[in-house]
Every structure is written in structure tokens, then in C-alpha cells.
Coordinates of N, CA and C in Angstrom, one line a residue:
X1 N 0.8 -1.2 0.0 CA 0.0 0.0 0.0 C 0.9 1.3 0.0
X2 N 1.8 1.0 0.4 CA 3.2 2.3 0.9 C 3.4 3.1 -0.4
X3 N 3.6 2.2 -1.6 CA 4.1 2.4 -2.5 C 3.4 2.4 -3.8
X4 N 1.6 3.0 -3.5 CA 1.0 2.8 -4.4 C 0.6 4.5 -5.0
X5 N 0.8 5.6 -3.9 CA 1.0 6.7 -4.7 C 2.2 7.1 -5.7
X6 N 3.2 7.2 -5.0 CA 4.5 7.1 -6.0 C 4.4 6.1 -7.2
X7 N 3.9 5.3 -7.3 CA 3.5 4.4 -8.4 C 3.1 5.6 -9.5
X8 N 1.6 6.2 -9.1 CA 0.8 6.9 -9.7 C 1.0 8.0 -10.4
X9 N 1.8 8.8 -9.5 CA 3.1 9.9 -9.6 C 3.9 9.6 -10.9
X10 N 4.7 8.8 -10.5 CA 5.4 8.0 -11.4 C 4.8 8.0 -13.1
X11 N 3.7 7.2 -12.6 CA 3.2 7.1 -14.2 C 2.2 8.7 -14.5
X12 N 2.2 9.2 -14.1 CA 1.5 10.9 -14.2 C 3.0 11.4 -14.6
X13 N 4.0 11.2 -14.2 CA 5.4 11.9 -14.7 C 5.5 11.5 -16.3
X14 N 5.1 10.4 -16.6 CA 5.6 9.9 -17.5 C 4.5 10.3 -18.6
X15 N 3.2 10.4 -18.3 CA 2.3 10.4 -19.5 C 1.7 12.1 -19.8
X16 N 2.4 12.9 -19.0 CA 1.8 14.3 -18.9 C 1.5 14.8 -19.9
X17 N 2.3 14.6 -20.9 CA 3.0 15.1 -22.2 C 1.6 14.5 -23.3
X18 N 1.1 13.7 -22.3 CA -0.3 12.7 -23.3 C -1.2 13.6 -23.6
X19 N -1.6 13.8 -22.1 CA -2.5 14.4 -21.7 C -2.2 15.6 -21.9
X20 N -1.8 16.7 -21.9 CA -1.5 18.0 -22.4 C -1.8 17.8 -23.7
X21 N -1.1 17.1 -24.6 CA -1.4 17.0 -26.2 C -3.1 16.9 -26.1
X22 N -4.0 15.8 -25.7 CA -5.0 15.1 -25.4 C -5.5 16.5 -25.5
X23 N -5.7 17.2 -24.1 CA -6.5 18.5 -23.8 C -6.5 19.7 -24.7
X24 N -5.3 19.8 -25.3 CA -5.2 20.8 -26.7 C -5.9 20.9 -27.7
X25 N -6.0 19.2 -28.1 CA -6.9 18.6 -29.1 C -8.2 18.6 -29.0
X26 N -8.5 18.4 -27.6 CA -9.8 18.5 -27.6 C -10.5 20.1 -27.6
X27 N -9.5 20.9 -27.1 CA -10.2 22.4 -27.1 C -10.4 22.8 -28.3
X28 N -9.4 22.9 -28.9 CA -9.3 23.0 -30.2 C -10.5 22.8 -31.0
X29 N -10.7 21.4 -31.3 CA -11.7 20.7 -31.9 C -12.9 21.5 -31.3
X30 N -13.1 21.4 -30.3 CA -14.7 22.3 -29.8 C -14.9 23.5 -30.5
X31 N -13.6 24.6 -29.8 CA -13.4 26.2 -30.2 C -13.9 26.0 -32.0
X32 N -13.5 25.1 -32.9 CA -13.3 24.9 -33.7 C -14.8 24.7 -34.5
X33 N -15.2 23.5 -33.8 CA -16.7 23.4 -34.2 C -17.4 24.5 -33.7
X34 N -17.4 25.1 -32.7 CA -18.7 26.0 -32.1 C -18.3 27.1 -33.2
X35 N -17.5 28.0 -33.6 CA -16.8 28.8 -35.0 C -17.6 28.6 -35.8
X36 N -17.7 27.5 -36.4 CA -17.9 27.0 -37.6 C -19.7 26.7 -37.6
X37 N -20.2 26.3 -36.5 CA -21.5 26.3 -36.4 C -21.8 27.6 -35.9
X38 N -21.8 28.5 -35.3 CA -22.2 30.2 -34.8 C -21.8 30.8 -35.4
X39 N -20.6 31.1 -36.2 CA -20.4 32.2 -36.8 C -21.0 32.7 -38.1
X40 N -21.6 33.6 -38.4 CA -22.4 34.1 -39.7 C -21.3 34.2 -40.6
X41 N -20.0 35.0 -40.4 CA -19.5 35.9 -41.2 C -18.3 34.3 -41.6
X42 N -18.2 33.7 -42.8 CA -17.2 32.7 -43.5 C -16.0 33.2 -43.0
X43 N -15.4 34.4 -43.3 CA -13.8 35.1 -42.7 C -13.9 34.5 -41.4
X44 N -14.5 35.1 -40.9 CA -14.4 35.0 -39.3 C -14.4 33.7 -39.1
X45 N -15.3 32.8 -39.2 CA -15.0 31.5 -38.6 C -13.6 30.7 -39.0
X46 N -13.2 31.6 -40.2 CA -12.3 30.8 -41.0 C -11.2 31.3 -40.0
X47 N -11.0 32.5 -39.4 CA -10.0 32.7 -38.9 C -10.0 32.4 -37.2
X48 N -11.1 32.0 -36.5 CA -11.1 31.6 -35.5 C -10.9 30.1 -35.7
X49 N -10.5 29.5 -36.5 CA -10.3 28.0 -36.7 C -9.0 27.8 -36.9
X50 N -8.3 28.8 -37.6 CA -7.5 29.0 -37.9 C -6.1 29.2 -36.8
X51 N -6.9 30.0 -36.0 CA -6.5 30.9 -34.9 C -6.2 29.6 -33.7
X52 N -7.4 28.8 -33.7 CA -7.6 27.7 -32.9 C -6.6 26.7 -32.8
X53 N -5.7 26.0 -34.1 CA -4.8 25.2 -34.8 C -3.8 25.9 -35.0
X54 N -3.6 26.6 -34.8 CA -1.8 27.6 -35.3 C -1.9 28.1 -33.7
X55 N -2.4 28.4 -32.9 CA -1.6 28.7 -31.7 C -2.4 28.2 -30.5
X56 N -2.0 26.6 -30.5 CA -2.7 25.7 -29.5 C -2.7 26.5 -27.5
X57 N -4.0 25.7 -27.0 CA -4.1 26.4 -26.2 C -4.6 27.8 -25.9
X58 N -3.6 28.6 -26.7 CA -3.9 29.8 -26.5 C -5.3 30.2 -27.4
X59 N -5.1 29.7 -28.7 CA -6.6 30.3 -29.6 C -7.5 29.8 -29.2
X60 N -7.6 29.0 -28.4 CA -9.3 28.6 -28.6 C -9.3 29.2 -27.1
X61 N -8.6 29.5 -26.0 CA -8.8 30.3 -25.5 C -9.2 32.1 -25.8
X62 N -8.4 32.7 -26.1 CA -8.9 33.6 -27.1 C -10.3 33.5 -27.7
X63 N -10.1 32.6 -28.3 CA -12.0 32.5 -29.2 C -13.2 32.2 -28.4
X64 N -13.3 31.9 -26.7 CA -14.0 31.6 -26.2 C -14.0 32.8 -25.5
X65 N -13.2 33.7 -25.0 CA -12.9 34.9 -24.2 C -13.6 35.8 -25.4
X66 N -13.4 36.1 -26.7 CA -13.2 37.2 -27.5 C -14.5 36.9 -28.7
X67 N -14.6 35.6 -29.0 CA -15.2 35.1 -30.2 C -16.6 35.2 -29.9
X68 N -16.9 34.5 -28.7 CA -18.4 34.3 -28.6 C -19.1 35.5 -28.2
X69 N -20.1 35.9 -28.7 CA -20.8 36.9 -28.9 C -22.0 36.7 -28.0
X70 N -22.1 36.9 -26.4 CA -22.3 37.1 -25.7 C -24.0 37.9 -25.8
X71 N -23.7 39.1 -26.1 CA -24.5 40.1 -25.8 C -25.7 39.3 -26.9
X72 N -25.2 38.7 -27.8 CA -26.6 38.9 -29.2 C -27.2 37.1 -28.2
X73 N -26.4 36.5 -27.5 CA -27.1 35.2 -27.3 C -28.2 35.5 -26.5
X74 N -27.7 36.5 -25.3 CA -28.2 36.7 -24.1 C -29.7 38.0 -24.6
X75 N -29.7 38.5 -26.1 CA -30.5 39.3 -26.1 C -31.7 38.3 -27.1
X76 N -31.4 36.9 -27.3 CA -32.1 36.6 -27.9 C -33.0 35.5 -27.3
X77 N -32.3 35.4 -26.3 CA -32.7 34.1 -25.3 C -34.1 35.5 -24.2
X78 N -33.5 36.6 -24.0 CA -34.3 37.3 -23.6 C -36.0 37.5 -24.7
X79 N -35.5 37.8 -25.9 CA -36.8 37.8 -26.8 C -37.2 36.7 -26.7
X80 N -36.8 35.3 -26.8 CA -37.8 34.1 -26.5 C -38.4 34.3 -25.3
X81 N -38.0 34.5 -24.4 CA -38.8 34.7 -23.1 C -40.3 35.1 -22.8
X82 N -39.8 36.6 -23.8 CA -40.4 37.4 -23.9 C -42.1 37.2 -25.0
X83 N -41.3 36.3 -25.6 CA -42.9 36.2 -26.6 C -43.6 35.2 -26.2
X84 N -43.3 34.4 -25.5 CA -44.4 33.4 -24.6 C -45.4 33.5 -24.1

């Protein structure tokens, strides 16, 4: 039992590099689809996809900070409300 964290440790030392790659790819891919499904304007989504795969990590951060358009969701979800 002594020796079953350091075990864990151990193999978390070893596979970090997986899993970092793993979570990149997956943000990516999302930032990537949600672009491509919401955005009206072709440039734009082309370059938040773009944006997403040329600077891992960072772009789809960026595109979820900067990309999503907030005000028009939250003003639309308000008109559905509203016409019920």
C-alpha cells in the first residue's frame, strides 16, 4: 500500500506530455466546431479556426474569451422569453 502513490506519480510523470497533447486537441476541436456552427461571417469563422490550430491552447482560448458573442445570445434568449 506504501508504495502505491508514487507508483501513480510516477506514471503521471511519465504520461503528462499525453494528456497536455489530449486537452489541446480537444479544445481545439470544440473552439473549432462551435466557429464553424455560430459564426455568420465565413472570414471569421475561417480565422477563428484558424486561430484555434496555429496557436494551441492559446486560440481557442482567445475564441471563447473574444469570439463568442455574448450580448446577441443573451439578447435573444431574452426575446424568446419574452414572446411566450
Amino acid at each position: 500500500m506504501g508504495g502505491e502513490p508514487k507508483d501513480w506519480l510516477d506514471y503521471l510523470a511519465q504520461v503528462w506530455h499525453v494528456l497536455v497533447a489530449f486537452f489541446t486537441l480537444l479544445i481545439a476541436v470544440v473552439a473549432s466546431c462551435h466557429a464553424i456552427l455560430h459564426k455568420r461571417d465565413t472570414r471569421a469563422a475561417v480565422m477563428w479556426v484558424s486561430l484555434s490550430w496555429l496557436v494551441p491552447l492559446i486560440g481557442p482560448v482567445l475564441y471563447l474569451t473574444f469570439g463568442i458573442n455574448r450580448l446577441r445570445r443573451r439578447a435573444s434568449q431574452l426575446r424568446a422569453t419574452h414572446a411566450r
